[in-house]
Structure formats: structure tokens, C-alpha cells
Amino acid sequence: RSAAQRTAERGFHTTFVHRASDDFYEVLGVKKDASAPEIKKAYYQLAKKYHPDANKDPGAKDKFLKIQEAYDTLSDASKRQSYDQYGSADPMEGMGGGPGAGFSGFGGMDDILSQMFGGAFSGRGGHGHGFTSQGEDIEASITLSFMEAVNGVQKTITITPVVHCEPCGGQGAKKGAKKGAKRKTCRTCRGTGQAMFKMGGFHVQQPCPECSGEGSSISSKDKCSACQGRGRVRERKTVPIDIPAGCDSGMRVKISDMGDVPADGHGPAGDLYVKVRVLPSKTFRRKGSDIYYDLQVPLTTAILGGTLRVPTVDGDVEVNIKPGVQPGDELRLRTKGVRKVNSTGRGDQYLNLNVKLPTELTSKQRELVEQLDAELTGKPRSDPAKESTESTESTDGSEQGTKEKDGFFSRIKKDFENFKKHDDK
């Protein structure tokens, strides 16, 4: 009987053996209060590192089995509780002798193993189901201007994914080599292209590491010169990418089947993920789908009201300013923000009002403002001649003119606030 037949007949069962010298938390390199995702992540990394197929170190296999045993216990809530309390998982847990027993603690294991080893696994010795390996995902990045991200744009990026070697069709044999005549049956898998590995309490079936799942190997003289018999090469490609309107920094755009092809077999390629970076605007500020803009409002418009022209991402619009607006007031322009990704909705645009005060006044302007001041506060007007004399005397470099000027504009601001309160009443 063949080795495969003997394995299929005897089946297997899982048994948990406690090793007093091994702390499962230390084996996985996690803290005792580690969460389930943290334990799963640590197991994933260690299992990939010490898998016998990837690590040829003599002690890798034993290390891998310890890692598997630790994860088997700590990934199951009841077993972990028993282990924390007694230093050992319940010996009755997973002790059944039937095929596939003891898998209650391996939620999501199929996904983990598929990601790590490109294959599928079975809890029944010698009866593993077939699998299709998938290529790795790849990443790229792209930088957009502010308006390109707002409106959406089509760009092109350059990538170098792993592809099947074109001259040999991904087979690794040079062109002209007779099929079968130049290849030898793989001794490891005996031509099946599949190898079965026992890991802990279950079997894993994956492509044979010796022949890369082909079932045969190529002699050095018949290897394809383009790929050196690997059947895979990196190829430079220019890929068009559609950036949706409303895209923002940190978002990723997915392009299916543009990643690496599988290292073994002929499964589907991985995906391409393009990370977006958006440059800031000199005019607007953005928070999510909302736009913010600082609007400078002339003094007379703030007092009397009026209409101002305001830029938006769709172009300029006319905005009505009510009389008596104050510095720091905010206006909202509905649906004038950024389009929400994969939605017909839009954000809003907010206008932060900054009232612009004049830094210098002519004598006529000053007289008019004083009239307004007297009207609003009920104070008598000052003598223009006296004011002129005081202004002349303060030009000798003293601080009097500056203080008077500061007091004047402070008074103007207070008058506006009083006017607003009076108007509200």
C-alpha cells in the first residue's frame, strides 16, 4: 500500500497534552489579558514563520506544534478559562477519536490557513478537499489635487506585479522542450502535485514545495531562460484607475485581479489596492464631506447687510448677508460640500465671517463714524477743531495718538455689539 492509502485508512484524532514547562502565552508571545484578535494575529505570524515547509530549521517542526497547541487552547474561551485556572485545558475537550474531533476552538481556521499556505485543510486524515491558491494582494499610492478628489478623476499608475512567464506559459520549461520528455516525476508528491502535512491534530494539504504543485520538475538544461524555471516574472504595467468623486486622504481604491498571480498553480490573481493622498487647498478646508471657507465681510456690509460673491467647489455663488452680523458668525450653504463616496448625497459648505475693519480713516469718514457713534450711544459729538489740535500734537512720536486710535476702534466694536442687541430687542 502507498503512504497515502495508509494515511487514509487509519484516520487521525486530536489530543491535548499539557506541557508543564510551556506557558502558552509565552509560546505565542502575548500577554495573559490578550484579546482574541491579538492571539489570532500572533498565531498567524508565528505559524507562517515556523511552518515546516517555509522553515527548514530542524527545530521548526517542534516549535510549530507548540504554537499550534497553544493557539488551540487559547483560542477557545472555555479551554482558555480552564487553562488560566488550573494550568491545563480540560482533558476531555476535543478527546474524541472520530475524524474531525476537537475542532471547536478553531473558528476561522480555514481562512487563516488559506491565507498562510495557499491551500485548504481537512480534519479527516487522507480526505482533504481540493483547493485553489490565490495570489497576493499588492498596494500602490497616488497623490491628487484637492479638486481632483472632490470631482473624481481618472488616473494611471505604474505597478510591477508577479505574472505568468509569457515565453513558457508559466510552466517553467523553455520553448521547444517536449512535454513529459524533459520533465521528471516529482519524488516528493509522486506526481500528484499535492503534499499532505500533519500539523498538530489535523492535516493540511497544499502544493508540493518540491515541484510547486506541478507534479514534475524540470531539468536545469530545459528551464526557461526568461524565468529560470520558476514560471513567474515581474512585469511593469500601466493601469488606469477611476477615482470616485469625494475621495479623501487615507481611502483605498480596489482594483480586482490586478495583484500577483499565485506562486503555485493557476489560481486567480490577487487584488490591487491604491491608497489615496489628497493635497490641501489654498482656498478651502475640508472635514469629511463638508467644506469650510473664511469670508471677509466689509464693515459697511456687516452693518447694513448686502450681497457677497462666495467661491464654492462648484463655482461662485451670491450670498445674502443680513444687517448686524458679528465677527465669528457662521453661515451654512446646504449641499455645497463634497459628494459622499458611493452615494448621491453631498456635504455642506460653512462660511466663517470675518468683519474687516478699516485701518485708516479720512476726516470725512471719521466725522461720519462719529455721527454714527453719537446716534447709537447718545453721547454728544466731540469738537472737530479740538480733535484736530489733539491729533496734530500727537504726531510728535508720543503714544497719545495710538491710544486714542485704539480706543476709537474699540468703541466702534462695542457700538456694533450694542446696535445688535438693540436690534434684537
mmCIF file of N, CA and C in Angstrom, residues 68-178:
data_model
loop_
_atom_site.group_PDB
_atom_site.id
_atom_site.type_symbol
_atom_site.label_atom_id
_atom_site.label_comp_id
_atom_site.label_asym_id
_atom_site.label_seq_id
_atom_site.Cartn_x
_atom_site.Cartn_y
_atom_site.Cartn_z
ATOM 1 N N GLN A 68 0.850 25.590 17.611
ATOM 2 C CA GLN A 68 -0.484 25.100 17.286
ATOM 3 C C GLN A 68 -1.254 24.691 18.534
ATOM 4 N N GLU A 69 -0.557 24.013 19.455
ATOM 5 C CA GLU A 69 -1.195 23.573 20.688
ATOM 6 C C GLU A 69 -1.619 24.767 21.537
ATOM 7 N N ALA A 70 -0.747 25.800 21.593
ATOM 8 C CA ALA A 70 -1.064 26.990 22.382
ATOM 9 C C ALA A 70 -2.285 27.698 21.809
ATOM 10 N N TYR A 71 -2.329 27.818 20.506
ATOM 11 C CA TYR A 71 -3.463 28.511 19.886
ATOM 12 C C TYR A 71 -4.754 27.707 20.042
ATOM 13 N N ASP A 72 -4.639 26.384 19.929
ATOM 14 C CA ASP A 72 -5.811 25.519 20.082
ATOM 15 C C ASP A 72 -6.473 25.747 21.431
ATOM 16 N N THR A 73 -5.676 25.967 22.464
ATOM 17 C CA THR A 73 -6.211 26.175 23.811
ATOM 18 C C THR A 73 -6.695 27.599 24.027
ATOM 19 N N LEU A 74 -5.870 28.580 23.662
ATOM 20 C CA LEU A 74 -6.188 29.975 23.978
ATOM 21 C C LEU A 74 -7.242 30.575 23.069
ATOM 22 N N SER A 75 -7.488 29.957 21.913
ATOM 23 C CA SER A 75 -8.499 30.497 21.004
ATOM 24 C C SER A 75 -9.900 30.037 21.373
ATOM 25 N N ASP A 76 -10.000 29.066 22.256
ATOM 26 C CA ASP A 76 -11.295 28.583 22.726
ATOM 27 C C ASP A 76 -11.549 29.142 24.124
ATOM 28 N N ALA A 77 -12.657 29.846 24.302
ATOM 29 C CA ALA A 77 -12.921 30.556 25.559
ATOM 30 C C ALA A 77 -12.957 29.608 26.758
ATOM 31 N N SER A 78 -13.622 28.462 26.617
ATOM 32 C CA SER A 78 -13.748 27.538 27.746
ATOM 33 C C SER A 78 -12.406 26.890 28.083
ATOM 34 N N LYS A 79 -11.655 26.518 27.050
ATOM 35 C CA LYS A 79 -10.341 25.917 27.289
ATOM 36 C C LYS A 79 -9.384 26.938 27.911
ATOM 37 N N ARG A 80 -9.484 28.151 27.450
ATOM 38 C CA ARG A 80 -8.603 29.192 27.988
ATOM 39 C C ARG A 80 -8.919 29.448 29.456
ATOM 40 N N GLN A 81 -10.208 29.461 29.799
ATOM 41 C CA GLN A 81 -10.596 29.675 31.186
ATOM 42 C C GLN A 81 -10.072 28.559 32.077
ATOM 43 N N SER A 82 -10.189 27.321 31.594
ATOM 44 C CA SER A 82 -9.686 26.181 32.355
ATOM 45 C C SER A 82 -8.173 26.247 32.489
ATOM 46 N N TYR A 83 -7.500 26.650 31.405
ATOM 47 C CA TYR A 83 -6.036 26.747 31.430
ATOM 48 C C TYR A 83 -5.591 27.818 32.412
ATOM 49 N N ASP A 84 -6.270 28.971 32.402
ATOM 50 C CA ASP A 84 -5.908 30.056 33.322
ATOM 51 C C ASP A 84 -6.123 29.656 34.774
ATOM 52 N N GLN A 85 -7.148 28.810 35.025
ATOM 53 C CA GLN A 85 -7.485 28.443 36.399
ATOM 54 C C GLN A 85 -6.665 27.265 36.922
ATOM 55 N N TYR A 86 -6.473 26.259 36.066
ATOM 56 C CA TYR A 86 -5.804 25.038 36.520
ATOM 57 C C TYR A 86 -4.436 24.796 35.881
ATOM 58 N N GLY A 87 -4.067 25.643 34.895
ATOM 59 C CA GLY A 87 -2.794 25.434 34.225
ATOM 60 C C GLY A 87 -2.867 24.370 33.155
ATOM 61 N N SER A 88 -4.080 23.916 32.834
ATOM 62 C CA SER A 88 -4.253 22.883 31.806
ATOM 63 C C SER A 88 -5.665 22.977 31.265
ATOM 64 N N ALA A 89 -5.797 22.741 29.956
ATOM 65 C CA ALA A 89 -7.133 22.679 29.383
ATOM 66 C C ALA A 89 -7.798 21.394 29.840
ATOM 67 N N ASP A 90 -9.116 21.402 29.869
ATOM 68 C CA ASP A 90 -9.870 20.222 30.280
ATOM 69 C C ASP A 90 -9.471 19.045 29.396
ATOM 70 N N PRO A 91 -8.949 17.956 29.957
ATOM 71 C CA PRO A 91 -8.504 16.835 29.141
ATOM 72 C C PRO A 91 -9.627 16.191 28.347
ATOM 73 N N MET A 92 -10.881 16.469 28.704
ATOM 74 C CA MET A 92 -11.974 15.884 27.946
ATOM 75 C C MET A 92 -12.307 16.694 26.715
ATOM 76 N N GLU A 93 -11.797 17.900 26.641
ATOM 77 C CA GLU A 93 -12.079 18.745 25.493
ATOM 78 C C GLU A 93 -11.373 18.208 24.254
ATOM 79 N N GLY A 94 -12.114 17.915 23.227
ATOM 80 C CA GLY A 94 -11.510 17.502 21.960
ATOM 81 C C GLY A 94 -10.853 16.156 22.022
ATOM 82 N N MET A 95 -11.266 15.236 22.919
ATOM 83 C CA MET A 95 -10.597 13.942 23.036
ATOM 84 C C MET A 95 -11.224 12.861 22.176
ATOM 85 N N GLY A 96 -12.296 13.179 21.458
ATOM 86 C CA GLY A 96 -12.971 12.160 20.666
ATOM 87 C C GLY A 96 -12.051 11.527 19.665
ATOM 88 N N GLY A 97 -12.230 10.210 19.398
ATOM 89 C CA GLY A 97 -11.342 9.514 18.478
ATOM 90 C C GLY A 97 -11.821 9.547 17.057
ATOM 91 N N GLY A 98 -13.017 10.069 16.791
ATOM 92 C CA GLY A 98 -13.543 10.080 15.430
ATOM 93 C C GLY A 98 -12.876 11.134 14.590
ATOM 94 N N PRO A 99 -12.993 11.030 13.271
ATOM 95 C CA PRO A 99 -12.393 12.010 12.374
ATOM 96 C C PRO A 99 -12.963 13.394 12.612
ATOM 97 N N GLY A 100 -12.088 14.337 12.639
ATOM 98 C CA GLY A 100 -12.502 15.733 12.735
ATOM 99 C C GLY A 100 -12.831 16.187 14.131
ATOM 100 N N ALA A 101 -12.616 15.353 15.170
ATOM 101 C CA ALA A 101 -12.960 15.750 16.536
ATOM 102 C C ALA A 101 -12.024 16.819 17.030
ATOM 103 N N GLY A 102 -12.541 17.638 17.957
ATOM 104 C CA GLY A 102 -11.682 18.614 18.630
ATOM 105 C C GLY A 102 -11.452 19.879 17.864
ATOM 106 N N PHE A 103 -12.366 20.276 16.970
ATOM 107 C CA PHE A 103 -12.133 21.487 16.193
ATOM 108 C C PHE A 103 -12.968 22.657 16.677
ATOM 109 N N SER A 104 -13.566 22.559 17.866
ATOM 110 C CA SER A 104 -14.440 23.625 18.336
ATOM 111 C C SER A 104 -13.679 24.913 18.573
ATOM 112 N N GLY A 105 -12.387 24.841 18.844
ATOM 113 C CA GLY A 105 -11.618 26.038 19.159
ATOM 114 C C GLY A 105 -10.970 26.685 17.961
ATOM 115 N N PHE A 106 -11.320 26.241 16.731
ATOM 116 C CA PHE A 106 -10.621 26.752 15.562
ATOM 117 C C PHE A 106 -11.541 27.563 14.670
ATOM 118 N N GLY A 107 -12.244 28.520 15.265
ATOM 119 C CA GLY A 107 -13.098 29.371 14.463
ATOM 120 C C GLY A 107 -12.279 30.158 13.457
ATOM 121 N N GLY A 108 -12.675 30.102 12.184
ATOM 122 C CA GLY A 108 -11.963 30.846 11.152
ATOM 123 C C GLY A 108 -10.652 30.235 10.746
ATOM 124 N N MET A 109 -10.363 28.976 11.135
ATOM 125 C CA MET A 109 -9.076 28.362 10.803
ATOM 126 C C MET A 109 -8.901 28.171 9.306
ATOM 127 N N ASP A 110 -9.993 27.875 8.623
ATOM 128 C CA ASP A 110 -9.905 27.686 7.175
ATOM 129 C C ASP A 110 -9.361 28.928 6.499
ATOM 130 N N ASP A 111 -9.861 30.104 6.952
ATOM 131 C CA ASP A 111 -9.375 31.351 6.372
ATOM 132 C C ASP A 111 -7.915 31.587 6.698
ATOM 133 N N ILE A 112 -7.525 31.285 7.942
ATOM 134 C CA ILE A 112 -6.131 31.508 8.341
ATOM 135 C C ILE A 112 -5.185 30.679 7.500
ATOM 136 N N LEU A 113 -5.475 29.387 7.373
ATOM 137 C CA LEU A 113 -4.575 28.504 6.637
ATOM 138 C C LEU A 113 -4.555 28.819 5.153
ATOM 139 N N SER A 114 -5.696 29.218 4.616
ATOM 140 C CA SER A 114 -5.730 29.571 3.204
ATOM 141 C C SER A 114 -4.856 30.780 2.930
ATOM 142 N N GLN A 115 -4.871 31.752 3.849
ATOM 143 C CA GLN A 115 -4.053 32.943 3.677
ATOM 144 C C GLN A 115 -2.572 32.629 3.848
ATOM 145 N N MET A 116 -2.252 31.735 4.800
ATOM 146 C CA MET A 116 -0.850 31.451 5.093
ATOM 147 C C MET A 116 -0.205 30.555 4.046
ATOM 148 N N PHE A 117 -0.925 29.491 3.657
ATOM 149 C CA PHE A 117 -0.285 28.456 2.857
ATOM 150 C C PHE A 117 -0.898 28.274 1.477
ATOM 151 N N GLY A 118 -1.922 29.056 1.154
ATOM 152 C CA GLY A 118 -2.497 28.984 -0.175
ATOM 153 C C GLY A 118 -3.273 27.718 -0.421
ATOM 154 N N GLY A 119 -3.532 26.896 0.595
ATOM 155 C CA GLY A 119 -4.222 25.637 0.400
ATOM 156 C C GLY A 119 -5.408 25.522 1.310
ATOM 157 N N ALA A 120 -6.063 24.364 1.240
ATOM 158 C CA ALA A 120 -7.184 24.108 2.123
ATOM 159 C C ALA A 120 -6.813 22.958 3.028
ATOM 160 N N PHE A 121 -7.511 22.812 4.151
ATOM 161 C CA PHE A 121 -7.188 21.753 5.083
ATOM 162 C C PHE A 121 -8.424 20.930 5.375
ATOM 163 N N SER A 122 -8.194 19.768 5.924
ATOM 164 C CA SER A 122 -9.305 18.893 6.274
ATOM 165 C C SER A 122 -9.044 18.262 7.616
ATOM 166 N N GLY A 123 -10.090 18.075 8.407
ATOM 167 C CA GLY A 123 -9.960 17.422 9.704
ATOM 168 C C GLY A 123 -10.030 15.916 9.579
ATOM 169 N N ARG A 124 -10.114 15.381 8.362
ATOM 170 C CA ARG A 124 -10.197 13.944 8.156
ATOM 171 C C ARG A 124 -8.958 13.481 7.415
ATOM 172 N N GLY A 125 -8.156 12.713 8.111
ATOM 173 C CA GLY A 125 -6.882 12.300 7.548
ATOM 174 C C GLY A 125 -7.047 11.608 6.213
ATOM 175 N N GLY A 126 -6.300 12.077 5.223
ATOM 176 C CA GLY A 126 -6.294 11.452 3.914
ATOM 177 C C GLY A 126 -7.478 11.816 3.052
ATOM 178 N N HIS A 127 -8.380 12.696 3.536
ATOM 179 C CA HIS A 127 -9.558 13.026 2.739
ATOM 180 C C HIS A 127 -9.694 14.536 2.586
ATOM 181 N N GLY A 128 -8.605 15.223 2.510
ATOM 182 C CA GLY A 128 -8.637 16.666 2.360
ATOM 183 C C GLY A 128 -9.258 17.057 1.036
ATOM 184 N N HIS A 129 -10.042 18.139 1.035
ATOM 185 C CA HIS A 129 -10.661 18.556 -0.212
ATOM 186 C C HIS A 129 -9.676 19.352 -1.036
ATOM 187 N N GLY A 130 -9.975 19.515 -2.301
ATOM 188 C CA GLY A 130 -9.086 20.236 -3.201
ATOM 189 C C GLY A 130 -9.093 21.721 -2.897
ATOM 190 N N PHE A 131 -8.230 22.473 -3.536
ATOM 191 C CA PHE A 131 -8.157 23.888 -3.248
ATOM 192 C C PHE A 131 -7.648 24.629 -4.470
ATOM 193 N N THR A 132 -7.840 25.900 -4.449
ATOM 194 C CA THR A 132 -7.290 26.777 -5.486
ATOM 195 C C THR A 132 -6.549 27.896 -4.783
ATOM 196 N N SER A 133 -5.262 27.991 -5.032
ATOM 197 C CA SER A 133 -4.481 29.037 -4.393
ATOM 198 C C SER A 133 -4.756 30.371 -5.069
ATOM 199 N N GLN A 134 -4.611 31.436 -4.314
ATOM 200 C CA GLN A 134 -4.837 32.776 -4.832
ATOM 201 C C GLN A 134 -3.598 33.618 -4.623
ATOM 202 N N GLY A 135 -3.360 34.518 -5.570
ATOM 203 C CA GLY A 135 -2.183 35.368 -5.497
ATOM 204 C C GLY A 135 -2.276 36.410 -4.400
ATOM 205 N N GLU A 136 -1.142 37.019 -4.095
ATOM 206 C CA GLU A 136 -1.084 38.040 -3.051
ATOM 207 C C GLU A 136 -1.638 39.377 -3.560
ATOM 208 N N ASP A 137 -2.253 40.129 -2.643
ATOM 209 C CA ASP A 137 -2.673 41.497 -2.956
ATOM 210 C C ASP A 137 -1.446 42.404 -2.954
ATOM 211 N N ILE A 138 -1.494 43.453 -3.737
ATOM 212 C CA ILE A 138 -0.404 44.426 -3.763
ATOM 213 C C ILE A 138 -0.973 45.815 -3.514
ATOM 214 N N GLU A 139 -0.110 46.739 -3.129
ATOM 215 C CA GLU A 139 -0.527 48.102 -2.829
ATOM 216 C C GLU A 139 0.257 49.110 -3.655
ATOM 217 N N ALA A 140 -0.372 50.230 -3.928
ATOM 218 C CA ALA A 140 0.268 51.360 -4.600
ATOM 219 C C ALA A 140 -0.334 52.628 -3.994
ATOM 220 N N SER A 141 0.223 53.765 -4.325
ATOM 221 C CA SER A 141 -0.305 55.030 -3.797
ATOM 222 C C SER A 141 -0.394 56.049 -4.914
ATOM 223 N N ILE A 142 -1.270 57.035 -4.714
ATOM 224 C CA ILE A 142 -1.464 58.079 -5.711
ATOM 225 C C ILE A 142 -1.756 59.386 -4.990
ATOM 226 N N THR A 143 -1.256 60.503 -5.533
ATOM 227 C CA THR A 143 -1.470 61.830 -4.954
ATOM 228 C C THR A 143 -2.385 62.630 -5.864
ATOM 229 N N LEU A 144 -3.415 63.234 -5.270
ATOM 230 C CA LEU A 144 -4.400 64.003 -6.028
ATOM 231 C C LEU A 144 -4.433 65.444 -5.546
ATOM 232 N N SER A 145 -4.817 66.343 -6.450
ATOM 233 C CA SER A 145 -5.076 67.712 -6.025
ATOM 234 C C SER A 145 -6.418 67.750 -5.289
ATOM 235 N N PHE A 146 -6.672 68.846 -4.600
ATOM 236 C CA PHE A 146 -7.902 68.972 -3.827
ATOM 237 C C PHE A 146 -9.133 68.821 -4.714
ATOM 238 N N MET A 147 -9.143 69.512 -5.853
ATOM 239 C CA MET A 147 -10.311 69.482 -6.731
ATOM 240 C C MET A 147 -10.437 68.158 -7.467
ATOM 241 N N GLU A 148 -9.342 67.458 -7.736
ATOM 242 C CA GLU A 148 -9.424 66.131 -8.346
ATOM 243 C C GLU A 148 -10.143 65.160 -7.409
ATOM 244 N N ALA A 149 -9.849 65.270 -6.124
ATOM 245 C CA ALA A 149 -10.510 64.403 -5.157
ATOM 246 C C ALA A 149 -11.982 64.762 -5.008
ATOM 247 N N VAL A 150 -12.296 66.041 -5.079
ATOM 248 C CA VAL A 150 -13.684 66.489 -4.937
ATOM 249 C C VAL A 150 -14.537 66.022 -6.114
ATOM 250 N N ASN A 151 -14.023 66.193 -7.323
ATOM 251 C CA ASN A 151 -14.811 65.909 -8.526
ATOM 252 C C ASN A 151 -14.645 64.505 -9.062
ATOM 253 N N GLY A 152 -13.600 63.792 -8.610
ATOM 254 C CA GLY A 152 -13.314 62.485 -9.196
ATOM 255 C C GLY A 152 -12.476 62.657 -10.452
ATOM 256 N N VAL A 153 -11.659 61.666 -10.752
ATOM 257 C CA VAL A 153 -10.763 61.794 -11.898
ATOM 258 C C VAL A 153 -10.274 60.407 -12.303
ATOM 259 N N GLN A 154 -9.870 60.267 -13.543
ATOM 260 C CA GLN A 154 -9.243 59.023 -13.986
ATOM 261 C C GLN A 154 -7.744 59.251 -14.096
ATOM 262 N N LYS A 155 -6.988 58.390 -13.455
ATOM 263 C CA LYS A 155 -5.532 58.481 -13.450
ATOM 264 C C LYS A 155 -4.938 57.158 -13.919
ATOM 265 N N THR A 156 -3.646 57.152 -14.125
ATOM 266 C CA THR A 156 -2.925 55.911 -14.409
ATOM 267 C C THR A 156 -1.788 55.768 -13.414
ATOM 268 N N ILE A 157 -1.524 54.545 -12.992
ATOM 269 C CA ILE A 157 -0.414 54.268 -12.097
ATOM 270 C C ILE A 157 0.408 53.131 -12.674
ATOM 271 N N THR A 158 1.657 53.053 -12.269
ATOM 272 C CA THR A 158 2.559 52.005 -12.741
ATOM 273 C C THR A 158 2.818 51.022 -11.615
ATOM 274 N N ILE A 159 2.638 49.751 -11.904
ATOM 275 C CA ILE A 159 2.851 48.691 -10.918
ATOM 276 C C ILE A 159 3.725 47.602 -11.526
ATOM 277 N N THR A 160 4.280 46.745 -10.680
ATOM 278 C CA THR A 160 5.113 45.634 -11.156
ATOM 279 C C THR A 160 4.674 44.343 -10.467
ATOM 280 N N PRO A 161 3.503 43.809 -10.834
ATOM 281 C CA PRO A 161 3.022 42.584 -10.195
ATOM 282 C C PRO A 161 3.737 41.348 -10.720
ATOM 283 N N VAL A 162 3.620 40.251 -9.983
ATOM 284 C CA VAL A 162 4.118 38.953 -10.428
ATOM 285 C C VAL A 162 3.096 38.370 -11.401
ATOM 286 N N VAL A 163 3.577 37.964 -12.603
ATOM 287 C CA VAL A 163 2.700 37.413 -13.633
ATOM 288 C C VAL A 163 3.275 36.092 -14.135
ATOM 289 N N HIS A 164 2.464 35.350 -14.880
ATOM 290 C CA HIS A 164 2.960 34.130 -15.501
ATOM 291 C C HIS A 164 3.966 34.489 -16.593
ATOM 292 N N CYS A 165 5.044 33.732 -16.654
ATOM 293 C CA CYS A 165 6.060 33.962 -17.674
ATOM 294 C C CYS A 165 5.449 33.682 -19.049
ATOM 295 N N GLU A 166 5.488 34.656 -19.924
ATOM 296 C CA GLU A 166 4.858 34.503 -21.238
ATOM 297 C C GLU A 166 5.565 33.490 -22.136
ATOM 298 N N PRO A 167 6.904 33.486 -22.222
ATOM 299 C CA PRO A 167 7.569 32.523 -23.115
ATOM 300 C C PRO A 167 7.264 31.068 -22.790
ATOM 301 N N CYS A 168 7.138 30.739 -21.509
ATOM 302 C CA CYS A 168 6.890 29.337 -21.146
ATOM 303 C C CYS A 168 5.469 29.093 -20.671
ATOM 304 N N GLY A 169 4.622 30.129 -20.715
ATOM 305 C CA GLY A 169 3.249 29.969 -20.291
ATOM 306 C C GLY A 169 3.091 29.655 -18.818
ATOM 307 N N GLY A 170 4.086 30.025 -18.026
ATOM 308 C CA GLY A 170 4.024 29.772 -16.598
ATOM 309 C C GLY A 170 4.439 28.368 -16.196
ATOM 310 N N GLN A 171 4.933 27.568 -17.163
ATOM 311 C CA GLN A 171 5.298 26.182 -16.859
ATOM 312 C C GLN A 171 6.744 26.050 -16.385
ATOM 313 N N GLY A 172 7.597 26.995 -16.739
ATOM 314 C CA GLY A 172 8.997 26.941 -16.321
ATOM 315 C C GLY A 172 9.915 26.252 -17.308
ATOM 316 N N ALA A 173 9.352 25.532 -18.308
ATOM 317 C CA ALA A 173 10.175 24.834 -19.302
ATOM 318 C C ALA A 173 10.358 25.726 -20.526
ATOM 319 N N LYS A 174 11.566 25.707 -21.074
ATOM 320 C CA LYS A 174 11.829 26.561 -22.215
ATOM 321 C C LYS A 174 11.026 26.121 -23.432
ATOM 322 N N LYS A 175 10.831 27.042 -24.328
ATOM 323 C CA LYS A 175 10.051 26.764 -25.526
ATOM 324 C C LYS A 175 10.754 25.712 -26.380
ATOM 325 N N GLY A 176 9.994 24.725 -26.830
ATOM 326 C CA GLY A 176 10.572 23.671 -27.659
ATOM 327 C C GLY A 176 10.832 22.395 -26.897
ATOM 328 N N ALA A 177 10.826 22.472 -25.572
ATOM 329 C CA ALA A 177 11.037 21.261 -24.778
ATOM 330 C C ALA A 177 9.796 20.386 -24.884
ATOM 331 N N LYS A 178 9.980 19.117 -25.178
ATOM 332 C CA LYS A 178 8.856 18.214 -25.337
ATOM 333 C C LYS A 178 8.201 17.960 -23.985
#
